[in-house]
CSV table of C-alpha atoms and ligand atoms in Angstrom, one decimal:
chain,number,residue,atom,x,y,z
K,20,MET,CA,19.8,15.5,0.6
K,21,SER,CA,17.8,17.8,-1.7
K,22,LYS,CA,15.0,16.9,-3.0
K,23,VAL,CA,13.9,16.7,-7.1
K,24,PHE,CA,10.5,18.2,-7.7
K,25,VAL,CA,9.0,16.6,-11.4
K,26,THR,CA,5.6,19.2,-11.9
K,27,ASP,CA,4.5,16.2,-14.5
K,28,HIS,CA,1.3,18.1,-14.7
K,29,PRO,CA,-0.5,17.2,-18.1
K,30,LEU,CA,-0.1,20.4,-19.6
K,31,ILE,CA,3.6,21.5,-19.0
K,32,GLN,CA,4.2,17.6,-19.9
K,33,HIS,CA,1.8,18.2,-23.2
K,34,LYS,CA,3.3,21.6,-24.2
K,35,LEU,CA,7.3,19.8,-23.4
K,36,SER,CA,6.2,17.0,-26.0
K,37,TYR,CA,6.0,20.1,-28.2
K,38,ILE,CA,9.4,22.2,-27.8
K,39,ARG,CA,10.8,18.5,-28.1
K,40,ASP,CA,9.5,18.2,-31.6
K,41,LYS,CA,12.7,19.3,-33.7
K,42,ASN,CA,9.8,21.2,-36.5
K,43,THR,CA,8.4,23.5,-33.7
K,44,GLY,CA,10.0,26.4,-35.3
K,45,THR,CA,11.2,29.8,-33.0
K,46,LYS,CA,9.0,31.4,-31.6
K,47,ASP,CA,6.8,28.5,-31.1
K,48,PHE,CA,9.0,27.3,-29.4
K,49,ARG,CA,9.4,30.8,-27.3
K,50,ASP,CA,6.7,30.9,-26.9
K,51,LEU,CA,6.1,26.8,-25.5
K,52,VAL,CA,9.1,27.5,-23.3
K,53,GLU,CA,7.7,30.6,-21.8
K,54,GLU,CA,4.4,29.4,-20.8
K,55,VAL,CA,6.1,26.5,-19.3
K,56,ALA,CA,8.4,28.3,-16.9
K,57,MET,CA,4.9,29.8,-16.3
K,58,LEU,CA,3.7,26.8,-14.8
K,59,MET,CA,6.7,25.3,-13.0
K,60,ALA,CA,6.4,28.2,-11.0
K,61,TYR,CA,3.2,27.7,-10.1
K,62,GLU,CA,4.7,24.6,-8.1
K,63,ILE,CA,8.4,26.5,-7.2
K,64,THR,CA,6.1,29.1,-5.7
K,65,ARG,CA,3.5,26.9,-4.0
K,66,ASP,CA,4.9,27.0,0.2
K,67,LEU,CA,5.2,31.3,0.4
K,68,SER,CA,4.6,31.7,3.5
K,69,LEU,CA,0.8,33.8,3.7
K,70,SER,CA,-0.4,35.8,6.4
K,71,GLU,CA,-4.2,37.5,6.9
K,72,GLN,CA,-5.2,41.3,6.4
K,73,THR,CA,-9.2,42.3,7.0
K,74,ILE,CA,-10.1,44.2,3.5
K,75,GLU,CA,-14.1,45.5,2.9
K,76,THR,CA,-15.4,42.8,0.3
K,77,PRO,CA,-18.2,45.1,-0.8
K,78,VAL,CA,-20.5,42.7,1.1
K,79,CYS,CA,-18.4,42.9,4.6
K,80,GLU,CA,-15.4,43.0,6.0
K,81,ALA,CA,-13.6,39.4,5.7
K,82,THR,CA,-10.2,38.2,5.9
K,83,VAL,CA,-8.3,37.3,3.6
K,84,LYS,CA,-5.0,36.0,2.6
K,85,LYS,CA,-2.1,37.2,0.8
K,86,ILE,CA,1.6,36.5,0.9
K,87,ALA,CA,3.4,37.2,3.0
K,88,GLY,CA,6.4,39.4,1.8
K,89,LYS,CA,8.4,36.9,0.3
K,90,LYS,CA,11.6,39.0,-1.0
K,91,LEU,CA,12.0,36.8,-4.1
K,92,GLY,CA,14.3,36.6,-6.8
K,93,ILE,CA,14.6,35.1,-10.5
K,94,ILE,CA,18.7,34.9,-11.3
K,95,PRO,CA,18.6,33.0,-15.6
K,96,ILE,CA,21.6,31.8,-16.5
K,97,LEU,CA,22.9,33.2,-20.2
K,98,ARG,CA,21.8,32.8,-22.6
K,99,ALA,CA,19.5,30.0,-22.3
K,100,GLY,CA,17.7,30.6,-18.8
K,101,LEU,CA,16.5,34.1,-20.5
K,102,GLY,CA,13.8,32.3,-22.6
K,103,MET,CA,11.8,31.1,-18.6
K,104,VAL,CA,12.6,34.8,-16.6
K,105,ASP,CA,9.2,36.4,-19.1
K,106,GLY,CA,6.7,33.4,-17.9
K,107,VAL,CA,7.8,33.9,-14.7
K,108,LEU,CA,7.1,36.8,-13.8
K,109,ARG,CA,4.0,36.6,-14.9
K,110,LEU,CA,3.4,34.7,-11.9
K,111,ILE,CA,5.5,36.9,-9.5
K,112,PRO,CA,6.0,40.8,-10.9
K,113,ALA,CA,7.4,41.6,-8.3
K,114,ALA,CA,9.9,40.0,-8.6
K,115,LYS,CA,14.5,40.6,-9.4
K,116,VAL,CA,15.6,39.4,-11.3
K,117,GLY,CA,19.7,39.3,-11.5
K,118,HIS,CA,21.4,37.9,-14.9
K,119,ILE,CA,25.4,35.6,-15.0
K,120,GLY,CA,27.2,34.6,-17.5
K,121,LEU,CA,29.3,31.4,-17.6
K,122,TYR,CA,31.7,30.4,-20.2
K,123,ARG,CA,33.6,27.2,-20.0
K,124,ASP,CA,37.8,28.1,-19.7
K,125,PRO,CA,38.7,25.8,-22.9
K,126,GLU,CA,41.7,24.8,-20.4
K,127,THR,CA,40.8,23.9,-16.9
K,128,LEU,CA,37.0,22.7,-19.0
K,129,GLU,CA,35.7,25.0,-15.3
K,130,PRO,CA,33.0,27.7,-15.4
K,131,VAL,CA,34.0,31.4,-15.4
K,132,GLU,CA,32.0,33.8,-14.3
K,133,TYR,CA,31.8,37.0,-17.6
K,134,TYR,CA,29.2,38.4,-16.2
K,135,CYS,CA,27.1,38.9,-13.2
K,136,LYS,CA,24.4,41.5,-12.1
K,137,LEU,CA,22.3,40.9,-8.6
K,138,PRO,CA,19.8,42.4,-7.2
K,139,THR,CA,21.9,44.3,-3.7
K,140,ASP,CA,19.9,41.8,-1.2
K,141,VAL,CA,21.0,39.1,-2.6
K,142,GLU,CA,21.4,38.0,0.8
K,143,GLU,CA,17.3,38.1,2.1
K,144,ARG,CA,15.8,36.5,-1.0
K,145,GLU,CA,14.1,33.6,-2.0
K,146,LEU,CA,16.2,33.1,-5.2
K,147,ILE,CA,14.8,31.0,-8.1
K,148,VAL,CA,17.9,30.4,-10.8
K,149,ILE,CA,16.9,29.1,-13.8
K,150,ASP,CA,18.3,27.3,-16.6
K,151,PRO,CA,16.5,25.2,-19.4
K,152,MET,CA,19.1,22.4,-19.5
K,153,LEU,CA,20.4,21.1,-16.7
K,154,ALA,CA,23.2,18.2,-18.4
K,155,THR,CA,26.4,18.2,-16.8
K,156,GLY,CA,25.5,20.3,-14.1
K,157,GLY,CA,28.6,22.3,-14.1
K,158,SER,CA,26.7,25.7,-14.4
K,159,ALA,CA,24.6,25.7,-12.2
K,160,VAL,CA,27.0,24.3,-9.6
K,161,ALA,CA,28.7,27.5,-10.1
K,162,ALA,CA,25.9,30.1,-10.5
K,163,ILE,CA,24.7,28.6,-7.0
K,164,GLN,CA,28.2,29.0,-6.2
K,165,PHE,CA,28.1,32.4,-7.1
K,166,LEU,CA,24.7,32.8,-4.9
K,167,LYS,CA,25.9,31.8,-1.9
K,168,ASP,CA,29.6,33.1,-2.6
K,169,ARG,CA,28.1,36.9,-2.3
K,170,GLY,CA,25.5,35.5,0.5
K,171,ALA,CA,22.5,34.2,-1.1
K,172,GLN,CA,20.8,31.5,2.4
K,173,ASN,CA,17.5,30.6,0.5
K,174,ILE,CA,18.5,29.1,-3.4
K,175,LYS,CA,16.3,26.8,-5.4
K,176,LEU,CA,16.9,25.0,-9.1
K,177,MET,CA,14.4,25.5,-11.9
K,178,CYS,CA,14.7,24.2,-15.4
K,179,LEU,CA,12.4,22.0,-18.2
K,180,ILE,CA,14.9,18.9,-18.7
K,181,ALA,CA,17.6,17.8,-16.8
K,182,ALA,CA,19.5,14.2,-17.3
K,183,PRO,CA,20.7,12.3,-14.3
K,184,GLU,CA,23.8,13.3,-14.3
K,185,GLY,CA,23.2,17.1,-13.7
K,186,ILE,CA,21.6,16.6,-10.8
K,187,GLU,CA,23.3,14.2,-8.8
K,188,LYS,CA,26.2,17.0,-9.1
K,189,VAL,CA,24.1,19.1,-7.8
K,190,GLN,CA,23.3,17.2,-5.4
K,191,LYS,CA,26.2,16.2,-4.8
K,192,HIS,CA,27.6,20.4,-4.6
K,193,HIS,CA,24.8,21.9,-2.9
K,194,ASP,CA,22.3,19.6,-0.8
K,195,ASP,CA,20.5,22.4,0.5
K,196,VAL,CA,19.4,23.2,-2.7
K,197,ASP,CA,16.1,21.5,-3.9
K,198,ILE,CA,15.2,21.2,-8.0
K,199,TYR,CA,12.7,21.3,-10.0
K,200,VAL,CA,12.4,19.9,-13.4
K,201,ALA,CA,9.2,19.4,-16.1
K,202,ALA,CA,11.1,16.1,-17.0
K,203,VAL,CA,14.2,13.3,-15.9
K,204,ASP,CA,16.3,12.2,-19.4
K,205,GLU,CA,17.5,9.4,-19.7
K,206,LYS,CA,21.4,10.5,-20.1
K,207,LEU,CA,24.4,13.0,-21.6
K,208,ASN,CA,25.5,11.5,-24.7
K,209,LYS,CA,28.8,12.1,-26.2
K,210,LYS,CA,28.8,15.7,-27.0
K,211,GLY,CA,26.9,16.4,-23.9
K,212,TYR,CA,23.6,16.6,-25.4
K,213,ILE,CA,20.5,15.5,-22.3
K,214,VAL,CA,19.1,12.8,-24.5
K,215,PRO,CA,16.3,12.2,-26.1
K,216,GLY,CA,16.0,16.2,-24.9
K,217,LEU,CA,15.7,18.5,-27.1
K,218,GLY,CA,18.8,20.3,-28.8
K,219,ASP,CA,20.1,23.3,-28.0
K,220,ALA,CA,17.9,25.5,-26.1
K,221,GLY,CA,19.5,28.6,-27.0
K,222,ASP,CA,19.4,28.5,-31.2
K,223,ARG,CA,16.4,26.8,-30.5
K,224,LEU,CA,15.1,29.8,-28.0
K,225,PHE,CA,17.4,32.5,-30.5
K,226,GLY,CA,17.2,30.9,-34.0
K,227,THR,CA,21.0,30.8,-34.3
K,228,LYS,CA,23.2,27.9,-34.9
E,319,URA,N1,22.4,22.3,-23.3
E,319,URA,C1,21.1,22.1,-23.8
E,319,URA,O1,21.0,23.3,-25.1
E,319,URA,N2,21.2,21.2,-24.9
E,319,URA,C2,21.2,20.1,-24.1
E,319,URA,O2,20.7,19.2,-24.3
E,319,URA,C3,22.8,20.4,-23.0
E,319,URA,C4,22.5,21.2,-22.6
């Protein structure tokens, strides 16, 4: 069974409170989502391996630790996932970024891929799929499956807010994918919104309706 990590650092929880508030405008919302994504990236990279190197400080030779050349990839699910990319890149600037766009077929209600551009060596990378809202879990499950179909073997999922239904669905279909969230909310409402949630993350990020 995959693990769920709730990154409940006080700074993250403080910023998330403003993100949830309907009176927070587009610019502040966007900035805060980016900041929380950066703070969450700190947690999600906690298990990166280090290798030792010898350098010279101004005082003497020293053995220091550096990230062991791990290849990372960030995969935002369009469009709301874009709002978290720059925050993650601030901490791991060398990461490659792939994009997956999905829409829901009105007849089958299944997610259909309309855009997919990934780093070529996706099978060698540690991938972080990002989407602010894990609601029904349909998009996340489909995006992770698209990555696995292309050879990806090492995938984590990072979201701001999850509904229990979404977590359950991801765990059911991808029990090798750990999930990182800033909060697990109460439920989904009839329209598929997370309650209490933050509304439509894409609309709030981009100022659309
Ligand atoms: N997508 C959103 O943007 N918000 C929700 O509450 C659920 C899905």
